[in-house]
Amino acid sequence: MTTSKSAHAAIALFSGGLDSILAVKWMQSRGYKVYPVYFLTPYMPADRAIQSAAENGIQLIVRDISTEHLAMMQNPVYGFGKHLNPCVDCHALMFKIAGDLMADLDADYLISGEVLGQRPMSQRRDAMNLVGKLSGYKDLLIRPLSQQLLNDTLPIRESWIDKDDMLDIHGRGRSRQMELASELGIVSYPAPAGGCLLTDRNFALRLRDLIEHDELDDENLELIRYGRHYRLDARCKLIVGRDEADNDKLEAACKTGLKLHARDIFGPLGIITCPQPSEETLRLALDIFWYYHKKGEDTGSVILSSPEGKTDHRATKLELANIKEYHISYD
Ligand code: SF4
């Protein structure tokens, strides 16, 4: 059967990982037109995908879908994985948004680097079907790395693409992907782990705490990426930077909270996330904060900075055993 490969274009979901690079490069190597799109969320470091695309000569379109993703996180149809990762709903949402983009980009179908049987939650055959159904674009989805093993969809039935161009990779092994990478001249790609923060158990715990306290907004989502977090009361958290990099990120992300610094010695940045803590909550925050000044005496002076100005407070180190009660962490 003949195909006119250039007549129909695909939008590719691009994550920056090896499988998505392979899907794009493989299709391009067979003569198909592909628009790779990276969807920005608060849980995935975009620089990883952008760098990976640049190193592999892939022209990337970046779209921020944080608002849609946050809305989905409130009530995912297929629930969460081991931590707070709603992978089926997340993939479906990305396919849906990519599908809605087709008219703008003059594209006709969607591809991804999913590999049948590679991931327990989102890449089983039944889960892949659910993703397709939930996205509303089931009949336009092509997974080039595994499509030989999947049901034919419209792009194949209509001969927009040739099924012989599709591959039959499946399972958790990576050897076929490595061979293909070498065949396609792909030398640079990130390690498989370390992508989505929703699969990190401590991040998931901090995110769950935000959801439970109805504090899910852009500022809090940025803040939970850095430092140690302590739930002080229903409205207030304390965050303490772990190192200089954390302190810088927290300083930049904090728009509405109160900032804490030791007055006389070097130490971390502290943030109280509510603008008007009760006296009891402020005392607790100061005493936990002061614990992280190893070189300080048992009591010390802390400067609290708020939009109204700076005030000086005494703090007394709390015992670690007491601090743990407030720490939002499995460790
Ligand atoms: S790992 Fe994260 S980004 Fe990937 S599908 Fe799951 S929730 Fe979405």
Coordinates of C-alpha atoms and ligand atoms in Angstrom, one line a residue:
M1 CA 0.0 0.0 0.0
T2 CA 1.3 3.5 -0.8
T3 CA 1.4 6.3 1.7
S4 CA 2.0 10.0 1.2
K5 CA 4.1 10.5 4.2
S6 CA 4.5 14.3 3.9
A7 CA 0.8 14.9 3.5
H8 CA -0.1 14.2 7.1
A9 CA 1.7 15.6 10.2
A10 CA 1.9 14.3 13.7
I11 CA 2.1 16.0 17.1
A12 CA 4.5 14.2 19.3
L13 CA 4.3 14.2 23.1
F14 CA 7.9 14.9 24.1
S15 CA 9.2 14.3 27.6
G16 CA 12.9 14.6 27.0
G17 CA 13.5 10.9 27.9
L18 CA 15.0 8.4 25.5
D19 CA 11.7 6.8 24.3
S20 CA 10.2 10.1 23.3
I21 CA 13.4 11.1 21.4
L22 CA 13.3 7.8 19.7
A23 CA 9.7 8.1 18.6
V24 CA 10.4 11.6 17.1
K25 CA 13.7 10.6 15.5
W26 CA 12.3 7.3 14.1
M27 CA 9.3 8.9 12.5
Q28 CA 11.4 11.7 11.0
S29 CA 13.9 9.1 9.7
R30 CA 11.1 7.4 7.9
G31 CA 10.0 10.7 6.3
Y32 CA 7.1 11.7 8.5
K33 CA 6.5 15.3 9.5
V34 CA 6.4 15.6 13.3
Y35 CA 5.8 18.5 15.7
P36 CA 7.3 17.6 19.1
V37 CA 5.5 19.4 22.0
Y38 CA 6.7 19.6 25.6
F39 CA 4.0 20.2 28.2
L40 CA 5.1 22.2 31.1
T41 CA 3.8 21.3 34.6
P42 CA 4.9 22.2 38.1
Y43 CA 6.2 18.6 38.5
M44 CA 8.6 18.2 35.7
P45 CA 11.9 20.1 35.3
A46 CA 11.5 21.7 31.8
D47 CA 15.3 22.3 31.4
R48 CA 15.8 18.5 31.1
A49 CA 13.5 18.2 28.1
I50 CA 14.7 21.5 26.5
Q51 CA 18.3 20.4 26.8
S52 CA 17.6 16.9 25.6
A53 CA 15.8 18.4 22.5
A54 CA 18.5 20.8 21.8
E55 CA 21.2 18.2 22.0
N56 CA 19.4 16.0 19.6
G57 CA 18.5 18.6 17.0
I58 CA 14.8 18.5 17.9
Q59 CA 12.8 21.7 17.5
L60 CA 10.5 21.8 20.5
I61 CA 7.2 23.6 21.0
V62 CA 6.7 24.3 24.8
R63 CA 3.1 24.7 26.2
D64 CA 2.4 25.5 29.9
I65 CA -0.5 23.2 31.0
S66 CA -0.1 23.8 34.8
T67 CA -3.6 25.1 35.2
E68 CA -5.2 22.1 33.4
H69 CA -2.9 19.6 35.2
L70 CA -3.7 21.1 38.6
A71 CA -7.4 20.8 37.9
M72 CA -7.0 17.2 36.9
M73 CA -5.0 16.5 40.1
Q74 CA -8.0 17.3 42.2
N75 CA -9.9 14.3 41.1
P76 CA -8.2 12.0 38.6
V77 CA -10.6 9.5 37.0
Y78 CA -8.2 6.6 37.4
G79 CA -6.7 7.6 40.7
F80 CA -3.1 7.8 41.7
G81 CA -0.1 5.4 41.4
K82 CA 2.2 4.5 44.2
H83 CA 2.7 8.1 45.2
L84 CA 0.7 11.0 43.9
N85 CA 1.2 10.2 40.2
P86 CA -2.1 10.0 38.3
C87 CA -0.3 8.6 35.2
V88 CA -3.3 7.4 33.2
D89 CA -5.1 10.7 33.6
C90 CA -1.9 12.7 33.1
H91 CA -1.2 10.9 29.8
A92 CA -4.8 11.3 28.7
L93 CA -4.8 15.0 29.5
M94 CA -1.6 15.5 27.5
F95 CA -3.1 13.6 24.5
K96 CA -6.2 15.7 24.8
I97 CA -4.4 19.0 24.8
A98 CA -2.2 17.8 22.0
G99 CA -5.3 16.7 20.1
D100 CA -6.9 20.1 20.6
L101 CA -3.6 21.7 19.2
M102 CA -3.9 19.7 15.9
A103 CA -6.0 22.4 14.2
D104 CA -3.5 25.1 15.1
L105 CA -0.5 23.2 13.8
D106 CA -2.2 21.7 10.8
A107 CA -1.5 18.2 12.2
D108 CA -3.6 15.0 11.8
Y109 CA -2.6 12.5 14.4
L110 CA -0.7 12.1 17.7
I111 CA 2.4 10.0 18.6
S112 CA 4.2 9.3 21.8
G113 CA 7.2 7.2 22.9
E114 CA 5.1 4.8 25.1
V115 CA 6.4 1.3 25.0
L116 CA 3.9 -1.6 25.6
G117 CA 4.5 -3.2 29.0
Q118 CA 7.3 -0.9 30.0
R119 CA 5.7 0.8 33.0
P120 CA 3.4 -1.1 35.4
M121 CA 0.7 1.6 35.7
S122 CA 0.5 3.6 32.5
Q123 CA 1.9 1.4 29.8
R124 CA 0.0 -1.9 30.1
R125 CA -2.3 -2.6 27.1
D126 CA -5.5 -1.9 29.1
A127 CA -4.1 1.3 30.6
M128 CA -3.0 2.5 27.1
N129 CA -6.5 1.9 25.9
L130 CA -7.9 3.8 28.9
V131 CA -5.6 6.7 28.1
G132 CA -6.8 6.8 24.5
K133 CA -10.4 6.7 25.5
L134 CA -10.2 9.3 28.2
S135 CA -8.3 11.7 25.9
G136 CA -11.1 11.6 23.3
Y137 CA -8.5 11.0 20.5
K138 CA -8.2 7.2 20.8
D139 CA -8.4 6.6 17.1
L140 CA -5.7 9.1 16.3
L141 CA -3.0 7.7 18.6
I142 CA 0.1 6.1 17.3
R143 CA 2.9 4.6 19.5
P144 CA 5.6 4.1 16.9
L145 CA 7.9 2.0 19.1
S146 CA 5.2 -0.6 19.8
Q147 CA 2.5 0.1 17.1
Q148 CA 3.1 -3.3 15.4
L149 CA 1.6 -4.9 18.6
L150 CA -1.3 -2.5 19.0
N151 CA -4.6 -2.2 17.2
D152 CA -4.6 -0.2 14.0
T153 CA -5.9 3.3 14.3
L154 CA -7.1 5.8 11.7
P155 CA -3.6 6.9 10.5
I156 CA -2.8 3.3 9.6
R157 CA -6.2 2.4 8.3
E158 CA -6.1 5.5 6.1
S159 CA -2.5 4.8 5.1
W160 CA -1.3 8.2 6.4
I161 CA 1.5 6.1 7.8
D162 CA 2.7 2.7 6.7
K163 CA 2.4 0.0 9.3
D164 CA 5.7 -1.5 8.1
D165 CA 7.4 1.6 9.4
M166 CA 6.2 0.8 12.9
L167 CA 8.2 -1.1 15.5
D168 CA 7.3 -4.0 17.9
I169 CA 9.3 -3.1 21.1
H170 CA 7.7 -4.2 24.3
G171 CA 8.6 -4.9 27.9
R172 CA 10.9 -3.4 30.5
G173 CA 14.2 -4.2 28.8
R174 CA 16.1 -1.3 27.2
S175 CA 18.4 -3.1 24.7
R176 CA 16.2 -2.5 21.6
Q177 CA 16.0 1.2 22.5
M178 CA 19.8 1.4 22.9
E179 CA 20.3 -0.3 19.5
L180 CA 17.8 2.1 17.9
A181 CA 19.5 5.1 19.6
S182 CA 22.8 4.1 18.2
E183 CA 21.3 3.4 14.7
L184 CA 19.7 6.9 14.7
G185 CA 22.8 8.6 16.0
I186 CA 21.3 9.6 19.3
V187 CA 24.1 10.0 21.8
S188 CA 22.7 12.2 24.5
Y189 CA 19.7 11.5 26.6
P190 CA 18.9 11.8 30.3
A191 CA 18.8 8.8 32.7
P192 CA 15.4 7.2 33.0
A193 CA 14.8 8.1 36.6
G194 CA 14.5 11.6 38.1
G195 CA 11.8 13.0 35.9
C196 CA 8.4 13.5 37.4
L197 CA 8.3 14.9 41.0
L198 CA 4.9 13.2 41.5
T199 CA 6.7 9.9 41.8
D200 CA 8.9 11.2 44.6
R201 CA 7.4 10.0 47.9
N202 CA 8.4 13.1 50.0
F203 CA 7.3 15.5 47.3
A204 CA 4.0 13.6 47.1
L205 CA 3.6 13.9 50.9
R206 CA 4.1 17.6 50.7
L207 CA 1.7 18.0 47.8
R208 CA -0.9 15.9 49.6
D209 CA -0.5 18.2 52.6
L210 CA -1.2 21.2 50.4
I211 CA -4.3 19.6 48.9
E212 CA -5.6 18.6 52.3
H213 CA -5.2 22.2 53.6
D214 CA -6.7 23.7 50.4
E215 CA -3.4 25.6 49.7
L216 CA -2.8 24.4 46.1
D217 CA -1.6 27.5 44.3
D218 CA 1.4 28.5 42.1
E219 CA 3.5 29.9 45.0
N220 CA 3.0 26.9 47.3
L221 CA 3.6 24.5 44.4
E222 CA 7.0 26.2 43.7
L223 CA 7.9 26.3 47.5
I224 CA 7.3 22.5 48.0
R225 CA 10.1 21.8 45.6
Y226 CA 12.8 23.0 48.1
G227 CA 13.8 22.8 51.8
R228 CA 12.3 21.0 54.8
H229 CA 8.6 21.5 55.4
Y230 CA 6.8 21.6 58.8
R231 CA 3.0 21.8 59.2
L232 CA 2.5 24.1 62.2
D233 CA -1.3 24.6 62.1
A234 CA -4.2 24.5 59.7
R235 CA -3.0 27.7 57.9
C236 CA 0.7 27.8 58.5
K237 CA 3.9 25.9 57.5
L238 CA 7.5 26.6 58.2
I239 CA 10.0 25.9 55.5
V240 CA 13.8 25.7 56.2
G241 CA 16.4 25.7 53.4
R242 CA 18.8 22.8 53.4
D243 CA 21.6 24.5 51.6
E244 CA 22.5 27.7 49.7
A245 CA 20.8 26.5 46.5
D246 CA 17.6 25.8 48.5
N247 CA 17.8 29.2 50.2
D248 CA 18.1 31.0 46.8
K249 CA 15.2 29.1 45.3
L250 CA 13.0 29.7 48.4
E251 CA 13.9 33.4 48.5
A252 CA 12.8 33.8 44.9
A253 CA 9.6 31.7 45.2
C254 CA 8.3 33.3 48.5
K255 CA 5.9 36.1 47.6
T256 CA 3.5 36.2 50.5
G257 CA 5.2 34.5 53.5
L258 CA 7.4 35.9 56.3
K259 CA 11.1 35.3 56.2
L260 CA 13.4 34.3 59.0
H261 CA 17.1 34.9 59.4
A262 CA 19.5 34.4 62.3
R263 CA 20.6 37.8 63.5
D264 CA 24.2 37.1 64.6
I265 CA 25.3 33.9 62.8
F266 CA 25.1 32.4 59.3
G267 CA 22.3 30.0 58.8
P268 CA 19.5 28.9 56.5
L269 CA 16.5 30.9 55.3
G270 CA 13.2 30.2 57.0
I271 CA 9.8 30.9 55.6
I272 CA 6.5 31.1 57.5
T273 CA 3.9 30.6 54.8
C274 CA 1.0 32.5 56.4
P275 CA 1.2 36.3 56.7
Q276 CA -0.2 36.5 60.2
P277 CA 0.7 33.5 62.4
S278 CA -0.8 33.2 65.9
E279 CA 1.6 33.8 68.8
E280 CA 1.8 30.1 69.5
T281 CA 2.5 29.2 65.9
L282 CA 5.2 31.9 65.6
R283 CA 6.9 30.6 68.7
L284 CA 6.9 27.0 67.3
A285 CA 8.3 28.2 64.0
L286 CA 11.1 30.2 65.7
D287 CA 12.1 27.2 67.9
I288 CA 12.1 24.7 65.0
F289 CA 14.0 27.2 62.9
W290 CA 16.6 27.8 65.5
Y291 CA 17.3 24.0 65.8
Y292 CA 18.9 24.3 62.3
H293 CA 21.6 26.6 63.6
K294 CA 24.1 24.0 64.8
K295 CA 26.7 26.6 65.7
G296 CA 24.2 28.7 67.7
E297 CA 23.7 28.6 71.4
D298 CA 20.5 27.0 72.8
T299 CA 18.8 30.3 72.4
G300 CA 19.5 33.0 69.9
S301 CA 18.0 36.0 68.0
V302 CA 16.0 35.7 64.8
I303 CA 15.0 38.5 62.5
L304 CA 11.5 38.2 61.1
S305 CA 10.9 40.1 57.8
S306 CA 7.4 41.0 56.7
P307 CA 6.0 43.7 54.4
E308 CA 5.6 45.9 57.5
G309 CA 9.3 45.7 58.4
K310 CA 11.7 43.7 60.5
T311 CA 11.2 42.5 64.1
D312 CA 13.6 40.8 66.5
H313 CA 12.6 37.6 68.3
R314 CA 14.2 35.2 70.8
A315 CA 14.2 31.5 69.8
T316 CA 15.0 28.4 71.8
K317 CA 16.1 25.1 70.1
L318 CA 13.4 22.5 70.0
E319 CA 14.4 18.8 70.5
L320 CA 14.6 16.8 67.3
A321 CA 12.1 14.3 68.6
N322 CA 9.6 17.1 69.0
I323 CA 10.4 18.6 65.6
K324 CA 9.7 15.3 63.8
E325 CA 6.1 15.5 64.8
Y326 CA 5.7 18.5 62.5
H327 CA 8.0 17.4 59.7
I328 CA 6.2 16.6 56.4
S329 CA 8.5 13.8 55.4
Y330 CA 8.9 10.0 55.5
D331 CA 12.6 10.3 56.6
Ligands
SF4_1 S1 5.1 10.1 35.8 FE1 4.3 12.1 36.1 S2 4.5 13.2 34.1 FE2 4.6 11.0 33.7 S3 2.5 10.3 33.3 FE3 2.9 10.0 35.5 S4 2.1 11.8 36.5 FE4 2.4 12.3 34.3

